[in-house]
mmCIF file of N, CA and C and ligand atoms in Angstrom:
data_model
loop_
_atom_site.group_PDB
_atom_site.id
_atom_site.type_symbol
_atom_site.label_atom_id
_atom_site.label_comp_id
_atom_site.label_asym_id
_atom_site.label_seq_id
_atom_site.Cartn_x
_atom_site.Cartn_y
_atom_site.Cartn_z
ATOM 1 N N MET M 1 71.038 88.401 61.366
ATOM 2 C CA MET M 1 70.795 89.456 62.527
ATOM 3 C C MET M 1 72.023 89.758 63.034
ATOM 4 N N ILE M 2 72.307 91.119 63.143
ATOM 5 C CA ILE M 2 73.403 91.716 63.894
ATOM 6 C C ILE M 2 73.131 92.396 65.265
ATOM 7 N N ALA M 3 73.846 91.859 66.289
ATOM 8 C CA ALA M 3 73.121 92.528 67.523
ATOM 9 C C ALA M 3 74.208 93.633 67.844
ATOM 10 N N ALA M 4 73.641 94.744 68.339
ATOM 11 C CA ALA M 4 74.574 95.922 68.683
ATOM 12 C C ALA M 4 74.656 95.668 70.275
ATOM 13 N N THR M 5 75.937 95.571 70.650
ATOM 14 C CA THR M 5 76.229 95.368 72.147
ATOM 15 C C THR M 5 76.926 96.448 72.495
ATOM 16 N N GLY M 6 76.771 96.740 74.202
ATOM 17 C CA GLY M 6 77.623 98.006 74.600
ATOM 18 C C GLY M 6 76.582 99.223 74.718
ATOM 19 N N SER M 7 76.833 100.204 75.217
ATOM 20 C CA SER M 7 76.033 101.420 75.223
ATOM 21 C C SER M 7 76.481 102.275 74.057
ATOM 22 N N ARG M 8 75.617 103.103 73.488
ATOM 23 C CA ARG M 8 76.003 104.230 72.433
ATOM 24 C C ARG M 8 75.531 105.611 72.912
ATOM 25 N N ARG M 9 76.355 106.503 72.764
ATOM 26 C CA ARG M 9 76.018 107.767 73.039
ATOM 27 C C ARG M 9 75.509 108.643 71.675
ATOM 28 N N VAL M 10 74.657 109.324 71.879
ATOM 29 C CA VAL M 10 74.635 110.175 70.660
ATOM 30 C C VAL M 10 74.886 111.673 70.976
ATOM 31 N N GLU M 11 75.808 112.186 70.162
ATOM 32 C CA GLU M 11 76.331 113.698 70.399
ATOM 33 C C GLU M 11 75.999 114.544 69.340
ATOM 34 N N ASP M 12 75.493 115.766 69.913
ATOM 35 C CA ASP M 12 75.311 116.745 68.808
ATOM 36 C C ASP M 12 76.268 117.166 68.032
ATOM 37 N N ALA M 13 76.226 117.423 66.651
ATOM 38 C CA ALA M 13 77.169 117.630 65.804
ATOM 39 C C ALA M 13 76.738 118.863 64.928
ATOM 40 N N GLY M 14 75.984 119.694 65.588
ATOM 41 C CA GLY M 14 75.502 120.851 64.858
ATOM 42 C C GLY M 14 74.354 120.456 64.101
ATOM 43 N N PRO M 15 73.615 121.814 63.389
ATOM 44 C CA PRO M 15 72.261 121.481 62.958
ATOM 45 C C PRO M 15 72.260 120.248 61.919
ATOM 46 N N GLY M 16 71.025 119.542 62.341
ATOM 47 C CA GLY M 16 70.776 118.172 61.542
ATOM 48 C C GLY M 16 71.983 117.003 61.552
ATOM 49 N N ALA M 17 72.634 117.340 62.379
ATOM 50 C CA ALA M 17 73.780 116.248 62.307
ATOM 51 C C ALA M 17 74.013 115.787 63.978
ATOM 52 N N ALA M 18 74.285 114.353 64.053
ATOM 53 C CA ALA M 18 74.665 113.801 64.979
ATOM 54 C C ALA M 18 75.653 112.627 64.943
ATOM 55 N N VAL M 19 76.520 112.367 65.969
ATOM 56 C CA VAL M 19 77.406 111.453 65.848
ATOM 57 C C VAL M 19 77.261 110.448 66.905
ATOM 58 N N VAL M 20 77.279 109.217 66.577
ATOM 59 C CA VAL M 20 76.973 108.012 67.487
ATOM 60 C C VAL M 20 78.474 107.588 67.762
ATOM 61 N N THR M 21 78.615 107.522 69.193
ATOM 62 C CA THR M 21 79.773 106.889 69.541
ATOM 63 C C THR M 21 79.707 105.895 70.511
ATOM 64 N N LYS M 22 80.398 105.082 70.319
ATOM 65 C CA LYS M 22 80.250 103.591 71.244
ATOM 66 C C LYS M 22 81.226 104.006 72.677
ATOM 67 N N THR M 23 80.421 103.756 73.736
ATOM 68 C CA THR M 23 81.229 103.636 75.006
ATOM 69 C C THR M 23 81.653 102.508 75.352
ATOM 70 N N ARG M 24 82.875 102.471 75.968
ATOM 71 C CA ARG M 24 83.371 100.993 76.473
ATOM 72 C C ARG M 24 82.586 100.648 77.645
ATOM 73 N N PRO M 25 82.064 99.251 77.466
ATOM 74 C CA PRO M 25 81.337 98.728 78.706
ATOM 75 C C PRO M 25 82.232 98.551 79.700
ATOM 76 N N LYS M 26 82.087 99.461 80.903
ATOM 77 C CA LYS M 26 83.065 99.334 82.008
ATOM 78 C C LYS M 26 82.929 98.122 82.803
ATOM 79 N N VAL M 27 84.023 97.304 82.699
ATOM 80 C CA VAL M 27 84.149 96.189 83.641
ATOM 81 C C VAL M 27 85.288 96.396 84.305
ATOM 82 N N LYS M 28 85.162 96.287 85.729
ATOM 83 C CA LYS M 28 86.388 96.441 86.543
ATOM 84 C C LYS M 28 86.523 95.184 87.365
ATOM 85 N N ARG M 29 87.582 94.626 87.615
ATOM 86 C CA ARG M 29 87.871 93.209 88.369
ATOM 87 C C ARG M 29 87.780 93.809 89.699
ATOM 88 N N PRO M 30 87.281 93.027 90.647
ATOM 89 C CA PRO M 30 87.220 93.405 92.094
ATOM 90 C C PRO M 30 88.676 93.315 92.660
ATOM 91 N N SER M 31 88.827 94.078 93.777
ATOM 92 C CA SER M 31 89.964 94.055 94.458
ATOM 93 C C SER M 31 90.100 92.767 95.090
ATOM 94 N N LEU M 32 91.219 92.027 95.322
ATOM 95 C CA LEU M 32 91.109 90.810 95.988
ATOM 96 C C LEU M 32 92.069 91.029 97.359
ATOM 97 N N TYR M 33 91.852 90.245 98.366
ATOM 98 C CA TYR M 33 92.367 90.419 99.605
ATOM 99 C C TYR M 33 92.675 88.735 100.010
ATOM 100 N N ARG M 34 94.022 88.819 100.653
ATOM 101 C CA ARG M 34 94.726 87.810 101.234
ATOM 102 C C ARG M 34 94.115 87.557 102.522
ATOM 103 N N VAL M 35 93.802 86.153 103.054
ATOM 104 C CA VAL M 35 93.388 85.998 104.255
ATOM 105 C C VAL M 35 94.379 85.276 105.068
ATOM 106 N N LEU M 36 95.008 85.664 105.978
ATOM 107 C CA LEU M 36 96.207 85.067 106.767
ATOM 108 C C LEU M 36 95.861 84.629 108.188
ATOM 109 N N ILE M 37 96.401 83.573 108.398
ATOM 110 C CA ILE M 37 96.274 83.255 109.849
ATOM 111 C C ILE M 37 97.741 83.705 110.645
ATOM 112 N N LEU M 38 97.782 83.944 111.851
ATOM 113 C CA LEU M 38 99.173 84.254 112.545
ATOM 114 C C LEU M 38 99.440 83.183 113.669
ATOM 115 N N ASN M 39 100.649 82.868 113.937
ATOM 116 C CA ASN M 39 101.262 82.045 114.718
ATOM 117 C C ASN M 39 100.875 82.682 116.354
ATOM 118 N N ASP M 40 100.639 81.498 116.988
ATOM 119 C CA ASP M 40 100.595 81.914 118.542
ATOM 120 C C ASP M 40 101.175 80.724 119.282
ATOM 121 N N ASP M 41 101.533 80.988 120.622
ATOM 122 C CA ASP M 41 102.166 79.737 121.294
ATOM 123 C C ASP M 41 101.008 78.921 121.847
ATOM 124 N N TYR M 42 99.757 79.137 121.906
ATOM 125 C CA TYR M 42 99.003 78.282 122.585
ATOM 126 C C TYR M 42 97.756 77.626 121.762
ATOM 127 N N THR M 43 97.411 78.141 120.430
ATOM 128 C CA THR M 43 96.290 77.321 119.819
ATOM 129 C C THR M 43 96.822 75.837 119.247
ATOM 130 N N PRO M 44 96.260 74.851 119.719
ATOM 131 C CA PRO M 44 96.638 73.451 119.228
ATOM 132 C C PRO M 44 96.830 73.426 117.685
ATOM 133 N N MET M 45 97.966 72.702 117.261
ATOM 134 C CA MET M 45 98.137 72.453 115.897
ATOM 135 C C MET M 45 96.779 71.867 115.165
ATOM 136 N N GLU M 46 96.331 70.816 115.788
ATOM 137 C CA GLU M 46 95.090 70.140 115.254
ATOM 138 C C GLU M 46 93.937 71.185 115.146
ATOM 139 N N PHE M 47 93.827 72.085 115.936
ATOM 140 C CA PHE M 47 92.678 73.103 116.012
ATOM 141 C C PHE M 47 92.716 74.046 114.733
ATOM 142 N N VAL M 48 94.033 74.223 114.273
ATOM 143 C CA VAL M 48 94.510 75.166 113.161
ATOM 144 C C VAL M 48 94.166 74.367 111.933
ATOM 145 N N VAL M 49 94.611 72.992 112.012
ATOM 146 C CA VAL M 49 94.175 72.259 110.903
ATOM 147 C C VAL M 49 92.974 72.183 110.529
ATOM 148 N N HIS M 50 92.135 71.963 111.582
ATOM 149 C CA HIS M 50 90.505 71.877 111.407
ATOM 150 C C HIS M 50 90.108 73.051 110.753
ATOM 151 N N VAL M 51 90.497 74.421 111.360
ATOM 152 C CA VAL M 51 89.875 75.660 110.777
ATOM 153 C C VAL M 51 90.432 75.644 109.406
ATOM 154 N N LEU M 52 91.655 75.118 108.885
ATOM 155 C CA LEU M 52 91.965 75.289 107.290
ATOM 156 C C LEU M 52 91.040 74.428 106.626
ATOM 157 N N GLU M 53 90.706 73.259 107.047
ATOM 158 C CA GLU M 53 89.803 72.367 106.361
ATOM 159 C C GLU M 53 88.525 72.911 106.440
ATOM 160 N N GLN M 54 87.893 73.099 107.376
ATOM 161 C CA GLN M 54 86.281 73.747 107.711
ATOM 162 C C GLN M 54 86.258 75.051 106.949
ATOM 163 N N PHE M 55 86.784 76.051 107.120
ATOM 164 C CA PHE M 55 86.740 77.246 106.590
ATOM 165 C C PHE M 55 87.197 77.611 105.252
ATOM 166 N N PHE M 56 88.351 76.892 104.997
ATOM 167 C CA PHE M 56 89.154 77.249 103.745
ATOM 168 C C PHE M 56 89.257 76.075 102.627
ATOM 169 N N SER M 57 88.463 75.026 102.931
ATOM 170 C CA SER M 57 88.415 73.871 101.984
ATOM 171 C C SER M 57 89.489 73.325 101.706
ATOM 172 N N LYS M 58 90.673 73.402 102.677
ATOM 173 C CA LYS M 58 91.699 72.617 102.392
ATOM 174 C C LYS M 58 91.673 71.248 102.683
ATOM 175 N N ASP M 59 92.370 70.162 101.938
ATOM 176 C CA ASP M 59 92.450 68.819 102.500
ATOM 177 C C ASP M 59 93.399 68.715 103.567
ATOM 178 N N ARG M 60 93.358 67.508 104.316
ATOM 179 C CA ARG M 60 94.396 67.508 105.572
ATOM 180 C C ARG M 60 95.770 67.894 105.241
ATOM 181 N N GLU M 61 96.148 67.306 103.989
ATOM 182 C CA GLU M 61 97.613 67.503 103.440
ATOM 183 C C GLU M 61 98.006 68.867 103.525
ATOM 184 N N ALA M 62 97.320 69.704 102.725
ATOM 185 C CA ALA M 62 97.263 71.040 102.486
ATOM 186 C C ALA M 62 97.082 71.856 103.641
ATOM 187 N N ALA M 63 96.238 71.482 104.769
ATOM 188 C CA ALA M 63 95.928 72.298 105.825
ATOM 189 C C ALA M 63 97.044 71.982 106.603
ATOM 190 N N THR M 64 97.670 70.917 106.720
ATOM 191 C CA THR M 64 98.931 70.560 107.653
ATOM 192 C C THR M 64 99.969 71.333 107.123
ATOM 193 N N ARG M 65 100.257 71.462 105.991
ATOM 194 C CA ARG M 65 101.349 71.966 105.448
ATOM 195 C C ARG M 65 101.234 73.787 105.537
ATOM 196 N N ILE M 66 99.953 74.214 105.579
ATOM 197 C CA ILE M 66 99.882 75.574 105.827
ATOM 198 C C ILE M 66 100.009 75.989 107.168
ATOM 199 N N MET M 67 99.630 75.134 108.037
ATOM 200 C CA MET M 67 99.595 75.101 109.797
ATOM 201 C C MET M 67 101.096 75.265 109.911
ATOM 202 N N LEU M 68 101.901 74.278 109.527
ATOM 203 C CA LEU M 68 103.437 74.186 109.749
ATOM 204 C C LEU M 68 104.110 75.461 109.417
ATOM 205 N N HIS M 69 103.785 76.092 108.036
ATOM 206 C CA HIS M 69 104.215 77.237 107.752
ATOM 207 C C HIS M 69 104.090 78.319 108.529
ATOM 208 N N VAL M 70 102.982 78.300 108.905
ATOM 209 C CA VAL M 70 102.611 79.497 110.006
ATOM 210 C C VAL M 70 103.400 79.407 111.285
ATOM 211 N N HIS M 71 103.447 77.927 111.748
ATOM 212 C CA HIS M 71 104.005 77.681 113.007
ATOM 213 C C HIS M 71 105.538 78.041 112.978
ATOM 214 N N ASN M 72 106.030 77.810 111.798
ATOM 215 C CA ASN M 72 107.539 78.111 111.510
ATOM 216 C C ASN M 72 107.924 79.590 111.156
ATOM 217 N N HIS M 73 106.993 80.309 110.235
ATOM 218 C CA HIS M 73 107.227 81.505 109.868
ATOM 219 C C HIS M 73 106.553 82.649 110.488
ATOM 220 N N GLY M 74 105.513 82.273 111.378
ATOM 221 C CA GLY M 74 104.843 83.561 111.900
ATOM 222 C C GLY M 74 103.421 83.721 111.387
ATOM 223 N N ALA M 75 103.118 83.566 109.941
ATOM 224 C CA ALA M 75 102.045 84.004 109.284
ATOM 225 C C ALA M 75 101.984 83.174 108.144
ATOM 226 N N GLY M 76 100.642 82.908 107.654
ATOM 227 C CA GLY M 76 100.527 81.937 106.197
ATOM 228 C C GLY M 76 99.242 82.348 105.652
ATOM 229 N N GLU M 77 99.098 82.131 104.183
ATOM 230 C CA GLU M 77 98.037 82.503 103.481
ATOM 231 C C GLU M 77 96.959 81.241 103.529
ATOM 232 N N CYS M 78 95.685 81.509 103.714
ATOM 233 C CA CYS M 78 94.737 80.536 103.766
ATOM 234 C C CYS M 78 94.061 80.696 102.359
ATOM 235 N N GLY M 79 94.044 81.739 101.918
ATOM 236 C CA GLY M 79 93.373 81.993 100.629
ATOM 237 C C GLY M 79 93.012 83.444 100.118
ATOM 238 N N VAL M 80 92.702 83.667 98.869
ATOM 239 C CA VAL M 80 92.431 85.165 98.305
ATOM 240 C C VAL M 80 90.976 85.090 98.007
ATOM 241 N N TYR M 81 90.280 86.291 98.428
ATOM 242 C CA TYR M 81 88.840 86.353 98.053
ATOM 243 C C TYR M 81 88.707 87.770 97.785
ATOM 244 N N THR M 82 87.526 88.036 97.501
ATOM 245 C CA THR M 82 87.154 89.648 97.266
ATOM 246 C C THR M 82 86.585 89.809 98.769
ATOM 247 N N TYR M 83 86.470 91.372 98.801
ATOM 248 C CA TYR M 83 86.243 91.841 100.197
ATOM 249 C C TYR M 83 85.288 91.099 101.118
ATOM 250 N N GLU M 84 84.258 91.044 100.611
ATOM 251 C CA GLU M 84 83.270 90.421 101.483
ATOM 252 C C GLU M 84 83.355 89.006 101.948
ATOM 253 N N VAL M 85 83.907 88.169 101.050
ATOM 254 C CA VAL M 85 84.146 86.858 101.209
ATOM 255 C C VAL M 85 85.419 86.859 102.379
ATOM 256 N N ALA M 86 86.295 87.707 102.234
ATOM 257 C CA ALA M 86 87.584 87.584 103.055
ATOM 258 C C ALA M 86 87.161 88.025 104.352
ATOM 259 N N GLU M 87 86.223 89.098 104.563
ATOM 260 C CA GLU M 87 85.774 89.623 105.794
ATOM 261 C C GLU M 87 84.913 88.457 106.515
ATOM 262 N N THR M 88 84.081 87.768 105.750
ATOM 263 C CA THR M 88 83.249 86.791 106.376
ATOM 264 C C THR M 88 84.077 85.693 106.838
ATOM 265 N N LYS M 89 85.172 85.139 106.240
ATOM 266 C CA LYS M 89 86.075 84.084 106.635
ATOM 267 C C LYS M 89 86.893 84.745 107.947
ATOM 268 N N VAL M 90 87.240 85.995 107.982
ATOM 269 C CA VAL M 90 87.974 86.098 109.051
ATOM 270 C C VAL M 90 87.052 86.345 110.348
ATOM 271 N N THR M 91 85.789 86.718 110.224
ATOM 272 C CA THR M 91 84.832 86.786 111.225
ATOM 273 C C THR M 91 84.572 85.380 111.562
ATOM 274 N N GLN M 92 84.275 84.423 110.706
ATOM 275 C CA GLN M 92 84.106 83.060 111.200
ATOM 276 C C GLN M 92 85.259 82.353 111.897
ATOM 277 N N VAL M 93 86.523 82.588 111.508
ATOM 278 C CA VAL M 93 87.563 81.895 112.198
ATOM 279 C C VAL M 93 87.605 82.521 113.532
ATOM 280 N N MET M 94 87.672 83.838 113.622
ATOM 281 C CA MET M 94 87.814 84.473 114.835
ATOM 282 C C MET M 94 86.604 84.312 115.813
ATOM 283 N N ASP M 95 85.420 83.863 115.427
ATOM 284 C CA ASP M 95 84.138 83.685 116.400
ATOM 285 C C ASP M 95 84.646 82.126 116.628
ATOM 286 N N PHE M 96 85.011 81.202 115.727
ATOM 287 C CA PHE M 96 85.096 79.946 116.175
ATOM 288 C C PHE M 96 86.371 79.714 117.211
ATOM 289 N N ALA M 97 87.457 80.401 117.013
ATOM 290 C CA ALA M 97 88.593 80.442 118.004
ATOM 291 C C ALA M 97 88.090 80.954 119.191
ATOM 292 N N ARG M 98 87.363 81.974 119.254
ATOM 293 C CA ARG M 98 86.882 82.609 120.642
ATOM 294 C C ARG M 98 86.269 81.654 121.246
ATOM 295 N N LYS M 99 85.085 80.960 120.533
ATOM 296 C CA LYS M 99 84.231 80.078 121.139
ATOM 297 C C LYS M 99 85.047 78.838 121.857
ATOM 298 N N HIS M 100 86.204 78.434 121.381
ATOM 299 C CA HIS M 100 87.074 77.263 121.749
ATOM 300 C C HIS M 100 88.068 77.841 122.720
ATOM 301 N N GLN M 101 87.865 79.115 122.866
ATOM 302 C CA GLN M 101 89.024 79.882 123.772
ATOM 303 C C GLN M 101 90.539 79.633 123.411
ATOM 304 N N HIS M 102 90.692 79.878 122.036
ATOM 305 C CA HIS M 102 92.046 79.962 121.510
ATOM 306 C C HIS M 102 92.345 81.146 121.099
ATOM 307 N N PRO M 103 93.594 81.768 121.165
ATOM 308 C CA PRO M 103 93.973 82.955 120.883
ATOM 309 C C PRO M 103 94.215 83.273 119.386
ATOM 310 N N LEU M 104 94.023 82.225 118.534
ATOM 311 C CA LEU M 104 94.181 82.343 117.091
ATOM 312 C C LEU M 104 93.886 83.390 116.576
ATOM 313 N N GLN M 105 94.703 84.094 115.742
ATOM 314 C CA GLN M 105 94.097 85.365 115.034
ATOM 315 C C GLN M 105 94.256 85.177 113.470
ATOM 316 N N CYS M 106 93.189 85.859 113.017
ATOM 317 C CA CYS M 106 93.006 85.635 111.348
ATOM 318 C C CYS M 106 92.761 87.272 110.988
ATOM 319 N N VAL M 107 93.533 87.397 109.885
ATOM 320 C CA VAL M 107 93.767 88.815 109.438
ATOM 321 C C VAL M 107 93.430 88.794 107.781
ATOM 322 N N MET M 108 92.947 90.070 107.216
ATOM 323 C CA MET M 108 93.129 90.174 105.871
ATOM 324 C C MET M 108 93.801 91.182 105.341
ATOM 325 N N GLU M 109 94.707 91.072 104.184
ATOM 326 C CA GLU M 109 95.231 92.311 103.615
ATOM 327 C C GLU M 109 94.928 92.382 102.189
ATOM 328 N N LYS M 110 95.050 93.669 101.740
ATOM 329 C CA LYS M 110 94.700 93.772 100.262
ATOM 330 C C LYS M 110 95.981 93.546 99.411
ATOM 331 N N LYS M 111 95.890 92.533 98.349
ATOM 332 C CA LYS M 111 96.883 92.129 97.583
ATOM 333 C C LYS M 111 97.375 93.121 96.705
HETATM 334 N N1 TYC I 1 102.287 77.606 117.378
HETATM 335 C C1 TYC I 1 101.264 76.381 117.827
HETATM 336 C C2 TYC I 1 101.754 75.458 118.571
HETATM 337 O O1 TYC I 1 102.874 74.940 118.812
HETATM 338 C C3 TYC I 1 100.558 75.925 116.600
HETATM 339 C C4 TYC I 1 99.752 77.291 115.710
HETATM 340 C C5 TYC I 1 100.058 77.070 114.393
HETATM 341 C C6 TYC I 1 99.306 78.018 116.240
HETATM 342 C C7 TYC I 1 99.405 78.146 113.484
HETATM 343 C C8 TYC I 1 98.711 79.132 115.458
HETATM 344 O O2 TYC I 1 98.162 79.886 113.270
HETATM 345 C C9 TYC I 1 98.815 79.030 114.085
HETATM 346 N N2 TYC I 1 100.839 74.873 119.278
#
């Protein structure tokens, strides 16, 4: 058995005639967004490490490396996600920081 995949379009080709054309299945890769945390002078280093472990599934070593990068360079990448996942991460981090009264900022940017 031979299966026909993808959609087909039947076009009129004059009296009694038709042409069947294959259309390309339209697959589009989703846009990706980088989630960043920003440095500030007040959020404790240990809190930032905890955020990276909790919300971005980093182990302690990776979390510490990213936190120190942000501390020394001003901003750093926590992960790359599709729009809705990135937005959720930003909201979760901002809510968590506010709850603990830290000024930590988390943002997303299109890659
Ligand atoms: N600069 C902060 C301090 O010295 C630590 C820090 C690191 C804060 C990363 C925010 O995203 C941040 N306590």
